[in-house]
Each structure stands twice: as C-alpha cells, then as structure tokens.
Tab-separated table of C-alpha atoms in Angstrom:
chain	number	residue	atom	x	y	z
A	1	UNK	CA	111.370	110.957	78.889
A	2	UNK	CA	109.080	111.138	82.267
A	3	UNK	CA	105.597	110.393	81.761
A	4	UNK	CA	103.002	113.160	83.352
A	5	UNK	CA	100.343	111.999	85.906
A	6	UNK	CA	96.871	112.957	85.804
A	7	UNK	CA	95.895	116.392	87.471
A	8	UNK	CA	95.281	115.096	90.397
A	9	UNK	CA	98.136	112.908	90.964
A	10	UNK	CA	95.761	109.454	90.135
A	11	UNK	CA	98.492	107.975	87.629
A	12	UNK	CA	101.428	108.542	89.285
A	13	UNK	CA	104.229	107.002	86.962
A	14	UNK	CA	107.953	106.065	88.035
A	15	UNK	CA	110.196	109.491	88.287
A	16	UNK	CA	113.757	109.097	88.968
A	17	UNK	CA	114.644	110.626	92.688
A	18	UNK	CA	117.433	112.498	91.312
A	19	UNK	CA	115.349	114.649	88.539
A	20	UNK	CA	112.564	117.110	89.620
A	21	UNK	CA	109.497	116.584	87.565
A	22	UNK	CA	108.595	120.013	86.780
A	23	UNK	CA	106.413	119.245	84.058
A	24	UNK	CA	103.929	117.311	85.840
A	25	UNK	CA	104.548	119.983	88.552
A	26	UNK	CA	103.343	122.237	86.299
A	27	UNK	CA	100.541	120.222	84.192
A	28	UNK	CA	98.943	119.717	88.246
A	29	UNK	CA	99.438	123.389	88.837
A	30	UNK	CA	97.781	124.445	85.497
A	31	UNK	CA	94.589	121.856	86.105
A	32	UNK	CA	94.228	123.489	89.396
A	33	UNK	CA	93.974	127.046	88.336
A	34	UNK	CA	91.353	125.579	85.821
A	35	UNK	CA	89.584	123.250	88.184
A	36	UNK	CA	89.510	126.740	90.438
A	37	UNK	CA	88.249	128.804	87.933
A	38	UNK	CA	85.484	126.389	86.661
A	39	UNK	CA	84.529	126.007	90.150
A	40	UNK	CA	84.371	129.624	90.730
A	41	UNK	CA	81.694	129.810	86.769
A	42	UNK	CA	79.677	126.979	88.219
A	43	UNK	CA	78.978	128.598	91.547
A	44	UNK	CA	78.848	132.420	90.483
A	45	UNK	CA	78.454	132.300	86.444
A	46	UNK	CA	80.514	133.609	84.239
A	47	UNK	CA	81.795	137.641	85.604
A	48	UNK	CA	82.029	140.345	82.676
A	49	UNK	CA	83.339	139.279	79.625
A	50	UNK	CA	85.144	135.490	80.365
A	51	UNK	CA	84.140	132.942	78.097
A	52	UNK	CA	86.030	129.542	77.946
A	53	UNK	CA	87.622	127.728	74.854
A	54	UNK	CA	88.658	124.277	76.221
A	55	UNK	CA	89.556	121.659	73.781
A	56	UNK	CA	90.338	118.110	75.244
A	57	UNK	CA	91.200	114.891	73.939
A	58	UNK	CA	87.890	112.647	73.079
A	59	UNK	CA	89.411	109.572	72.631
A	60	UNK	CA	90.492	109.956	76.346
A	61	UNK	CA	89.354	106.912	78.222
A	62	UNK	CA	87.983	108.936	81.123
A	63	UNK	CA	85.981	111.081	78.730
A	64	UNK	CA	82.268	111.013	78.451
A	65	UNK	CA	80.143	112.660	75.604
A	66	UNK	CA	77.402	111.461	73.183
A	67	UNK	CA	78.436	108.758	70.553
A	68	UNK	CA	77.553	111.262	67.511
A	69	UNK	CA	79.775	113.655	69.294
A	70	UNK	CA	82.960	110.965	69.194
A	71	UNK	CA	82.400	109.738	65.769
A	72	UNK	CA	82.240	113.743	64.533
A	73	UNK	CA	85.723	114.256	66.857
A	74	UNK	CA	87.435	111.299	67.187
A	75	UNK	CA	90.447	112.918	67.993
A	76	UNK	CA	89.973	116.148	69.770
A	77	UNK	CA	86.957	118.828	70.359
A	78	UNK	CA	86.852	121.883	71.399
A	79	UNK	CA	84.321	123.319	73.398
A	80	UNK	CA	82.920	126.958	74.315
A	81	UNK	CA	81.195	127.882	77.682
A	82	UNK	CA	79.763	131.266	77.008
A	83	UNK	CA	76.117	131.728	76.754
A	84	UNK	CA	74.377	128.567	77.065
A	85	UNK	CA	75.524	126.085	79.006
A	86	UNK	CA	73.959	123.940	82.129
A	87	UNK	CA	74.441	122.042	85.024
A	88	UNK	CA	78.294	123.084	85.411
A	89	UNK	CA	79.782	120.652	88.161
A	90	UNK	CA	83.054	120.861	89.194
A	91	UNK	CA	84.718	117.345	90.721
A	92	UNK	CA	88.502	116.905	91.715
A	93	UNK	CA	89.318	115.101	88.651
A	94	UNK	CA	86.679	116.621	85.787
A	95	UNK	CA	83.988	118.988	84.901
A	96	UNK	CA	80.739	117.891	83.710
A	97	UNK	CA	78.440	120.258	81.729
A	98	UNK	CA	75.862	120.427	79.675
A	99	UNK	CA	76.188	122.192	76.226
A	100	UNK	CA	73.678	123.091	73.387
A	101	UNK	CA	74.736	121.709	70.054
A	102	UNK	CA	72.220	122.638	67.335
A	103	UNK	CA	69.362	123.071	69.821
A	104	UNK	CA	69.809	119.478	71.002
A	105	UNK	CA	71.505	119.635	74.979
A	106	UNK	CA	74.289	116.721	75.398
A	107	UNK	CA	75.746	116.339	78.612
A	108	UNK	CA	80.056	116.345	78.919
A	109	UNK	CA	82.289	114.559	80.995
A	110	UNK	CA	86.146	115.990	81.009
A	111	UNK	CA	88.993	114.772	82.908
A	112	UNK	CA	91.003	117.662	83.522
A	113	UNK	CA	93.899	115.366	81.965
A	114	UNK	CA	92.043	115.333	79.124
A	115	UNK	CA	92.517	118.880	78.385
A	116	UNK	CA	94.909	120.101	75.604
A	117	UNK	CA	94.271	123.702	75.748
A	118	UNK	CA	92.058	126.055	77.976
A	119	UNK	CA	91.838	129.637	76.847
A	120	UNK	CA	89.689	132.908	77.951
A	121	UNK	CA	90.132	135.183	75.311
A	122	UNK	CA	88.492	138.248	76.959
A	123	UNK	CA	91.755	138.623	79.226
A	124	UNK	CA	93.777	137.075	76.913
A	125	UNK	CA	94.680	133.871	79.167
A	126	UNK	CA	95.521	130.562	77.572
A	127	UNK	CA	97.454	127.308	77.857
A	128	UNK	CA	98.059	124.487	75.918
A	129	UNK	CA	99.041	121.424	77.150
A	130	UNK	CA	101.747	119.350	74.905
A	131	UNK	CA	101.079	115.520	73.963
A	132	UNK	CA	103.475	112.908	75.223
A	133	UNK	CA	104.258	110.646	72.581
A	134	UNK	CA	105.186	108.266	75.011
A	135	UNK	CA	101.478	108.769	76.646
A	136	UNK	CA	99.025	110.524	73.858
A	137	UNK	CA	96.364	110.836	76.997
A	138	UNK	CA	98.388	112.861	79.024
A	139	UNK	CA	100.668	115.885	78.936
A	140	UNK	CA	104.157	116.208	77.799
A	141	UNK	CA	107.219	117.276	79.898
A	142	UNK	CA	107.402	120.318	78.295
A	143	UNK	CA	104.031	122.163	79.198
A	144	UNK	CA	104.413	125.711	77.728
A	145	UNK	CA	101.861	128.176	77.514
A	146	UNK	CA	100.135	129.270	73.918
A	147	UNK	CA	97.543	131.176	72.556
A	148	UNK	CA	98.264	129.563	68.931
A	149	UNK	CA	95.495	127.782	67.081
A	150	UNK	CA	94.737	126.015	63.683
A	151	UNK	CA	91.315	126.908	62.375
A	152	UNK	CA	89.885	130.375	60.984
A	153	UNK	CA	86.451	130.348	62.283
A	154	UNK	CA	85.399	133.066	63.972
A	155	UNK	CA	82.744	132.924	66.786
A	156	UNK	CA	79.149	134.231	65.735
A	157	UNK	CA	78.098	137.531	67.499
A	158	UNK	CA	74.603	136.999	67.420
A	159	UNK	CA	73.050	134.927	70.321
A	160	UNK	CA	70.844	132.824	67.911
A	161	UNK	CA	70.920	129.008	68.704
A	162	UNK	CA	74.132	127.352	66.227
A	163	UNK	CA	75.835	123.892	65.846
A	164	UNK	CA	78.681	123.075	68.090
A	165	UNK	CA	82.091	124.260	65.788
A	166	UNK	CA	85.302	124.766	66.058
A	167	UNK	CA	86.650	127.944	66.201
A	168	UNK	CA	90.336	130.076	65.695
A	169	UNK	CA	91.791	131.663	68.386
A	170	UNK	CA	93.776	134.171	65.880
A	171	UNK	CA	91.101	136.605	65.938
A	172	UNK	CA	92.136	136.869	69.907
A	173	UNK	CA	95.711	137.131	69.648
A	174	UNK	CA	97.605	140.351	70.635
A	175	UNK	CA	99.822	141.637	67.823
A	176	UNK	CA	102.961	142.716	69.221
C-alpha cells in the first residue's frame, strides 16, 4: 500500500516508478481547492450562505489547539467557521483561526494533512479524506468523496453565543 504525502508534498514517501500515485494526486489536489477556498473566506469573508464543517485529526503532530481542547478530542474535532470566527490566515501548509468556544476565543492551528473531512453544506460540497492504516496522520490511497457523518446534532439557528459541538451532517444530505 503507498503511503500519501502531506498536501504540500513535505513528506514525500517512496512510490514505485511504475505505479501512478493517484491518491496522493488527489489528497494534494483536494487540500488545494481547500487551501484556495479558505484563502478566498480569509480575504473576502464568507459570500451568501457557505459555512465550513472541517473536522481534522487532533492528535496530528503538526496540530495546534488549547490543551482542554485535546484532552476533550483526543482523537478528532470538528470545527465550524460560520459566524464567529477571527484572525483567518491561510499558509501553504495550514490554516490558523480563531474560534469562540463557550464565549472563551482559542486560537487553531491545522495542517491541511490533518484534515479528514471538509464540507459546505449550503452547496452541498464535501470530502472526506480516508485514514491510512499504514499512516493514521495522513490520507489513504483511496480518497473518495462523502457527505456521510456519525452524529445527530443539528446546528442551532439562533446566533446566541454556544459551546464548541459536534454536529451531523444528515440534516444536509440530498435524498435521492
């Protein structure tokens, strides 16, 4: 099984010449449409409708968030930029931002190969990004896109200050 890089190419592992590596291919495409978009939010604000679920992998070693944060998700988080966030910067490699969880702001760190899934429901746009088993902090060969998600909480419509949760993507989903 070929192990993927990071986004931007900074773990390149050993690919045989005779096989294409499509999947890391496409994980480096994917990151870049996100990277783009981000960069796009953090210079113009969100347009319309978009809002961002990204969940990523905290116990990435490239990721940086309060310790509170890591001990509550110790495996993965997700997060929502929608109507209060800060300080969105855009790098090659990550995004930082700066989110409001229960009225307190904590600064984020995320290496765009920490990403697992990156999804803006109000045009119905998502991707997740397989695990390798081989590599838990990166992608798997077989990058597919998804709009499939575990939990059944649905986002709060009011624009009171709330906790940081996690939230199902269900309630976006097209029935077809």
């Amino acid at each position: 099984m070929v192990k993927m890089s990071a986004c931007i190419g900074s773990k390149h592992m050993s690919e045989s010449p005779s096989s294409i590596p499509y999947g890391r291919l496409m994980h480096e495409a994917v990151c870049g449409v996100i990277r783009d978009v981000l960069r796009g939010v953090s210079q113009n604000g969100l347009p319309g409708e978009h809002h961002f679920f990204i969940t990523f992998n905290t116990p990435h070693e490239d990721v940086e968030l309060a310790d509170w944060l890591r001990d509550r998700y110790p495996e993965e988080m997700m997060i929502v930029i929608q109507n209060w966030y800060d300080d969105l910067v855009v790098e090659e490699d990550h995004f930082a931002v700066t989110l409001n969880f229960g009225d307190a702001p904590e600064r984020l760190k995320v290496p765009f190969d920490a990403i697992l899934t990156f999804v803006d429901p109000s045009v119905e746009f998502g991707w997740r990004f397989e695990r390798n088993e081989d590599d838990p902090d990166g992608p798997a060969p077989d990058d597919s896109p998804s709009d499939d998600t575990t939990n059944d909480t649905p986002e709060p419509e009011d624009d009171a200050p709330r906790d940081a949760e996690v939230v199902s993507l269900d309630t976006f989903r097209r029935n077809t």
